[in-house]
Short mmCIF file of N, CA and C in Angstrom, two decimals:
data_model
loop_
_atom_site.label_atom_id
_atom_site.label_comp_id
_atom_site.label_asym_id
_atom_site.label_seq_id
_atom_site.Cartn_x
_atom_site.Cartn_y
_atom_site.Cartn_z
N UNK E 11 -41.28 21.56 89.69
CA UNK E 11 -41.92 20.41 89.10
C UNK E 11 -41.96 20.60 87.59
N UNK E 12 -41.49 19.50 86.84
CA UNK E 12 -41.54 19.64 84.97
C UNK E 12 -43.18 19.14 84.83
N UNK E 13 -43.48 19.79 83.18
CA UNK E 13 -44.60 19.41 83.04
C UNK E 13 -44.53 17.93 81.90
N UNK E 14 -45.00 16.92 82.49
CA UNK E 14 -44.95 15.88 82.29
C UNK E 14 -45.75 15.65 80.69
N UNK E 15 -46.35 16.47 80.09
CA UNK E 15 -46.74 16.30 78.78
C UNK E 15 -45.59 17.25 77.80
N UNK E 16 -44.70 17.60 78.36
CA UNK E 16 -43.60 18.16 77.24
C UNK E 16 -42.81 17.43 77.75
N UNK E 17 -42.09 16.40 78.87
CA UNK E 17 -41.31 16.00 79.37
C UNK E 17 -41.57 14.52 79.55
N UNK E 18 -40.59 13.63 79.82
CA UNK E 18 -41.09 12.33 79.74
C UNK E 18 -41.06 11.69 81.16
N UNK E 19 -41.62 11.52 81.55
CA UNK E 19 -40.98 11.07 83.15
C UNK E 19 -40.46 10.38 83.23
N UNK E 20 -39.23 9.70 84.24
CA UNK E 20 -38.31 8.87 84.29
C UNK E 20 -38.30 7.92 85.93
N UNK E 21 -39.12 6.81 85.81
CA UNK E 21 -38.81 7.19 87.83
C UNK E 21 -37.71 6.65 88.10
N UNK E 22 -37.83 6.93 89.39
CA UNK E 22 -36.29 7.29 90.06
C UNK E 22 -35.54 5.75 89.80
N UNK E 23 -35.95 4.62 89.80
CA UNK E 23 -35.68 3.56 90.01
C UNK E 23 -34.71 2.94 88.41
N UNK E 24 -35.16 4.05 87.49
CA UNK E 24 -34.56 3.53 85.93
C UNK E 24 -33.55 4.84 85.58
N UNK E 25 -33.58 6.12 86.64
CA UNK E 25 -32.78 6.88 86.47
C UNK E 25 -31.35 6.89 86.29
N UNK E 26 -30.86 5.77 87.19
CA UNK E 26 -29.37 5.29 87.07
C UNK E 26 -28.87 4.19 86.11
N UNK E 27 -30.10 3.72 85.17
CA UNK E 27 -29.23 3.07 83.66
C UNK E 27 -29.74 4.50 82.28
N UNK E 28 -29.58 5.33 82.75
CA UNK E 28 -29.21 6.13 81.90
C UNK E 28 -28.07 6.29 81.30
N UNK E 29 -27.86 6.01 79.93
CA UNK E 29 -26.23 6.06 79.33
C UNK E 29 -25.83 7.62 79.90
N UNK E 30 -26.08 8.45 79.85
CA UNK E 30 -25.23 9.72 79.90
C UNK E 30 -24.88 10.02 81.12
N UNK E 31 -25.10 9.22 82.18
CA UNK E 31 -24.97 9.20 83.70
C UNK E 31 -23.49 8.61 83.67
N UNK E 32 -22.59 9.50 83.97
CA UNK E 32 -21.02 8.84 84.55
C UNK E 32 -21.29 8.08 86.02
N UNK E 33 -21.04 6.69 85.52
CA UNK E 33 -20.84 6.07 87.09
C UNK E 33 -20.46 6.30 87.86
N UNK E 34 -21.04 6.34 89.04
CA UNK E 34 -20.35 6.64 90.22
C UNK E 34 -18.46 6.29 90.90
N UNK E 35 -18.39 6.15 92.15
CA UNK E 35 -16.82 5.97 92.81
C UNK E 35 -16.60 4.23 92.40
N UNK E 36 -16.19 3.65 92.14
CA UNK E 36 -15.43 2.18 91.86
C UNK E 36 -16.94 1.81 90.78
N UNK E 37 -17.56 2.13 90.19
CA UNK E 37 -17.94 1.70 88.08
C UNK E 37 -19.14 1.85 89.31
N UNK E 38 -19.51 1.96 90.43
CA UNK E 38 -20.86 1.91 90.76
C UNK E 38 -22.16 3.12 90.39
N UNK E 39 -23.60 2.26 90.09
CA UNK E 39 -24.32 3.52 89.36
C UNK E 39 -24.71 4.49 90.84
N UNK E 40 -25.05 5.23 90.26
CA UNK E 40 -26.23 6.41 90.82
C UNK E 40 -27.26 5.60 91.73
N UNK E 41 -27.14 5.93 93.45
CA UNK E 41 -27.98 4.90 94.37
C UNK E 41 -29.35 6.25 94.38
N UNK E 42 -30.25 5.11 94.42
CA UNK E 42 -32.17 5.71 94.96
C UNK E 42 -31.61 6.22 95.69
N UNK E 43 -31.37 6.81 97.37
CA UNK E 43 -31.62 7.60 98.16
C UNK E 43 -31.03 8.76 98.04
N UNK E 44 -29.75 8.88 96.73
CA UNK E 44 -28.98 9.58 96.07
C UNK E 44 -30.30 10.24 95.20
N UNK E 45 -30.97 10.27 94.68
CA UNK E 45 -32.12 11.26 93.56
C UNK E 45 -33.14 11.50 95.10
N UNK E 46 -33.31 10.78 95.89
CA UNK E 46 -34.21 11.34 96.94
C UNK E 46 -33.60 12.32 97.79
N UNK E 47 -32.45 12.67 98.02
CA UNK E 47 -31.65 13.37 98.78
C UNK E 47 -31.89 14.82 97.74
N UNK E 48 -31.60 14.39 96.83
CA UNK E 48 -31.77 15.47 95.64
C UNK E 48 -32.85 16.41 95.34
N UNK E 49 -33.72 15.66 95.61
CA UNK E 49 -34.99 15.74 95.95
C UNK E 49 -35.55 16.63 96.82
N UNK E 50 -35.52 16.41 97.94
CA UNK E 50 -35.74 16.53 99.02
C UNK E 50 -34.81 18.03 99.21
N UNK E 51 -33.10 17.66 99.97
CA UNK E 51 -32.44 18.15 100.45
C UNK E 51 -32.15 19.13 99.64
N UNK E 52 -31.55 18.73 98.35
CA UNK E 52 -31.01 18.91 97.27
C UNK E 52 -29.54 19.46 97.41
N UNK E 53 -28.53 20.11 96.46
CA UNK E 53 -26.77 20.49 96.48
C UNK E 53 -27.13 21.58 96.45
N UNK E 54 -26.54 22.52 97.27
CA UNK E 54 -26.40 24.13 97.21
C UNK E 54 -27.32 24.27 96.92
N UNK E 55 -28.12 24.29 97.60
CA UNK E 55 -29.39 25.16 97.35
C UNK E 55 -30.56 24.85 96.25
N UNK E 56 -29.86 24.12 95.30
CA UNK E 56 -30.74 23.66 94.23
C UNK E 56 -31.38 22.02 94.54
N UNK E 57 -32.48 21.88 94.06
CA UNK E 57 -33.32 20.41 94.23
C UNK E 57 -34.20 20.26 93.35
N UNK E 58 -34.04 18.80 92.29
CA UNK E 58 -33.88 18.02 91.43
C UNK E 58 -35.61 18.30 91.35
N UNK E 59 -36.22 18.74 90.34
CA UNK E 59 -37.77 18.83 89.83
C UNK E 59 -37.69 16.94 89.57
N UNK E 60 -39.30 17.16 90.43
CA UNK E 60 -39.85 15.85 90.02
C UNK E 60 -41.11 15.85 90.18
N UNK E 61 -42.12 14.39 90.09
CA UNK E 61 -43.06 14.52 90.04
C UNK E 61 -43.74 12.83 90.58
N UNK E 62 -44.56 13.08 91.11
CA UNK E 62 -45.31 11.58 91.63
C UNK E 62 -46.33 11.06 90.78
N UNK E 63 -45.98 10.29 90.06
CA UNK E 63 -47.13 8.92 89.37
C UNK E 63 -47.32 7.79 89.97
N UNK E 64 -48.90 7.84 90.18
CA UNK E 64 -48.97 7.03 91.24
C UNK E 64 -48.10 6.53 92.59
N UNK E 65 -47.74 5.98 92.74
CA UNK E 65 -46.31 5.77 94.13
C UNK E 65 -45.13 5.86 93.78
N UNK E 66 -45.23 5.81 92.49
CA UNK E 66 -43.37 6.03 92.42
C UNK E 66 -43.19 8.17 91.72
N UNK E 67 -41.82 7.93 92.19
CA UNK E 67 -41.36 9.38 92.04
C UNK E 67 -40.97 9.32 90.79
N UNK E 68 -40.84 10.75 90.26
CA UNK E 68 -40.35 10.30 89.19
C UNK E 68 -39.43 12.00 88.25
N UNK E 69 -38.75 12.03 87.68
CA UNK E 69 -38.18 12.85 87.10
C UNK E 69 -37.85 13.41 85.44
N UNK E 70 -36.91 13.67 85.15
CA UNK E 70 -36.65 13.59 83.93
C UNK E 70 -35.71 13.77 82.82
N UNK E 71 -34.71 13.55 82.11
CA UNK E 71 -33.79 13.83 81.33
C UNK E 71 -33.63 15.76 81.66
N UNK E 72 -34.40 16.28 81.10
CA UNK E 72 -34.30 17.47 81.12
C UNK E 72 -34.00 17.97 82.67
N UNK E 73 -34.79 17.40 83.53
CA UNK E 73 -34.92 18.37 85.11
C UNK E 73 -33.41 17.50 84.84
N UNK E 74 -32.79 16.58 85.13
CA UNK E 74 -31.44 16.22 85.76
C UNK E 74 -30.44 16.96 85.37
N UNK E 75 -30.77 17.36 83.52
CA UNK E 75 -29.45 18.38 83.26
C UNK E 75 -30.10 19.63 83.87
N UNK E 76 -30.98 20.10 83.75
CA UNK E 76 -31.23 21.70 84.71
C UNK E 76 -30.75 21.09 85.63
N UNK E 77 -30.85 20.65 86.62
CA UNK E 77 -30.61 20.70 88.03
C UNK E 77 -28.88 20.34 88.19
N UNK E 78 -27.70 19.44 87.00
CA UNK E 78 -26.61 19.91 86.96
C UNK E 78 -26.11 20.98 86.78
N UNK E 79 -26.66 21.28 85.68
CA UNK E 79 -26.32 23.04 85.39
C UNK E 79 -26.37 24.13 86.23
N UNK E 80 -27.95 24.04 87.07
CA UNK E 80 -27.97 24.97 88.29
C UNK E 80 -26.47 24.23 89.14
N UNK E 81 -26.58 23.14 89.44
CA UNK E 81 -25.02 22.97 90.45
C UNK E 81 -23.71 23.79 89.99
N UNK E 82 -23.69 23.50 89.26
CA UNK E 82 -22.26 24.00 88.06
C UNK E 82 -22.49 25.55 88.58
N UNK E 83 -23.32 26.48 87.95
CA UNK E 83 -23.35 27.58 88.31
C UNK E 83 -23.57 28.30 89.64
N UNK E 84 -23.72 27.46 90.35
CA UNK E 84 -24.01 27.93 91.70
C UNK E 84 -22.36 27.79 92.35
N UNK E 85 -21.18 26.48 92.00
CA UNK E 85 -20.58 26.55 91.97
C UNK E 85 -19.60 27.75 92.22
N UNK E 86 -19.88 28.35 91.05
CA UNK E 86 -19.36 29.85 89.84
C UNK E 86 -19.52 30.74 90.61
N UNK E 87 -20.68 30.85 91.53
CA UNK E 87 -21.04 32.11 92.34
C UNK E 87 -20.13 32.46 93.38
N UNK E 88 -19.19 31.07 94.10
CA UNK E 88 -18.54 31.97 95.20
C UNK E 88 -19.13 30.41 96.32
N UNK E 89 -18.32 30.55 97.45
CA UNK E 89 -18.53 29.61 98.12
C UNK E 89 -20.43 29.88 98.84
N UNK E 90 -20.34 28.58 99.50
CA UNK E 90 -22.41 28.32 100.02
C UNK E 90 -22.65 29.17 101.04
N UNK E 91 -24.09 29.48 100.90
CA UNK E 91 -24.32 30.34 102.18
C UNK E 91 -24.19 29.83 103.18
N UNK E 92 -24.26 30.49 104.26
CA UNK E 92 -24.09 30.06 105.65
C UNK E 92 -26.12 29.61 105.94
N UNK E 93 -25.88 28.73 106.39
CA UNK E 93 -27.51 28.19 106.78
C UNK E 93 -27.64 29.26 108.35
N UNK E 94 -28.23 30.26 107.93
CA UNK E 94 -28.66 31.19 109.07
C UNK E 94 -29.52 30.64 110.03
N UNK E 95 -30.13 29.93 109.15
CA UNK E 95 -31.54 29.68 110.53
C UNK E 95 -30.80 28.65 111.49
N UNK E 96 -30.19 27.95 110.75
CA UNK E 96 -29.29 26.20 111.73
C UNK E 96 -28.53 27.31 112.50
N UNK E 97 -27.57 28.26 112.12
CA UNK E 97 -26.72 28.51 112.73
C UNK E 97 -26.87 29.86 114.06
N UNK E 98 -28.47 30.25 114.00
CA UNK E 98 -28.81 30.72 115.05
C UNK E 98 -28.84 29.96 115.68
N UNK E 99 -29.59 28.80 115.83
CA UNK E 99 -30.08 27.57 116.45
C UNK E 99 -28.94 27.38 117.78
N UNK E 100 -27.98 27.35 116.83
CA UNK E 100 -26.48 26.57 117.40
C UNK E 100 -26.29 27.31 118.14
N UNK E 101 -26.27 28.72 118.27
CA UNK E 101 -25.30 30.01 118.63
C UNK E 101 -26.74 30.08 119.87
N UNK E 102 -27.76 29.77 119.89
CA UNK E 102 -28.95 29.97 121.16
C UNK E 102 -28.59 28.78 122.05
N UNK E 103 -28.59 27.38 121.44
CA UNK E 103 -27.83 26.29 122.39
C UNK E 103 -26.96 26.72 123.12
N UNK E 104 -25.95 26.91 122.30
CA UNK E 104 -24.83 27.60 123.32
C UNK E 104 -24.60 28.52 124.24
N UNK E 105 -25.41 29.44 124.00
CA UNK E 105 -25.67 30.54 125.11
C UNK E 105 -26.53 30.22 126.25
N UNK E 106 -27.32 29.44 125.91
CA UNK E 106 -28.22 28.12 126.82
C UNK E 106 -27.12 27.52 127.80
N UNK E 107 -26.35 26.81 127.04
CA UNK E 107 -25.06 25.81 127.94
C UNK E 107 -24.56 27.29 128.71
N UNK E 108 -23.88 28.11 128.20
CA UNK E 108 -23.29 28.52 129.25
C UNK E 108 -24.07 29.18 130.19
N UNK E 109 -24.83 29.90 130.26
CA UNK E 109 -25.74 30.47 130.95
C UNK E 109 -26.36 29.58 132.35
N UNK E 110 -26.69 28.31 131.70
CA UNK E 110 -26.86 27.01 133.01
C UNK E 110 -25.65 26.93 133.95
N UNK E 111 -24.61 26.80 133.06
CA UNK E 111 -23.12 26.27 133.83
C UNK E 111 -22.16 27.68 134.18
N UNK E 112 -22.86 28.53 134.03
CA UNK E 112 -22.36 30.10 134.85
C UNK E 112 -20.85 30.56 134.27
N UNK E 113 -20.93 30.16 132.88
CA UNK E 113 -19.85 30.25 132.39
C UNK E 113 -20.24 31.79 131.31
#
């Protein structure tokens, strides 16, 4: 989370007429569930600092370039981890299936 008295907040909704934002695939901007995914989920491992005023979300010039930069460099490191916890998950299902079906 940025601290909103050195930082300006931006909410999510005015984030995509930012001039320094390259438009998206065919001139289209940057979609809301695109900064909430970011958010939330976030790219490799990294997720977009923000902050809630009143009901809307909100972010900031600065967190968006940190949070490219972390992408970029995470990049640099070498391909993504393997999601261990999902991929126990998967590997217990399966031993589940066969174990039922005597395989």
């Amino acid at each position: 989370m940025f601290d909103p008295t050195l930082e300006s907040p931006i909410p999510f909704s005015e984030v995509s007429k930012l001039k320094w934002l390259p438009n998206r695939r065919r001139g289209s901007r940057l979609a809301l569930p695109t900064l909430y995914r970011w958010a939330g989920r976030g790219v490799r491992g990294v997720t977009l600092e923000t902050i809630s005023i009143g009901s809307q979300r909100c972010t900031s010039e600065q967190a968006l370039r940190r949070f490219f930069q972390a992408i970029a460099e995470s990049r640099c490191l070498g391909p993504r981890p393997v999601r261990t916890s999902m991929r126990q998950k998967q590997i217990a299902q399966a031993e589940q299936y066969l174990q039922r079906h005597g395989i």
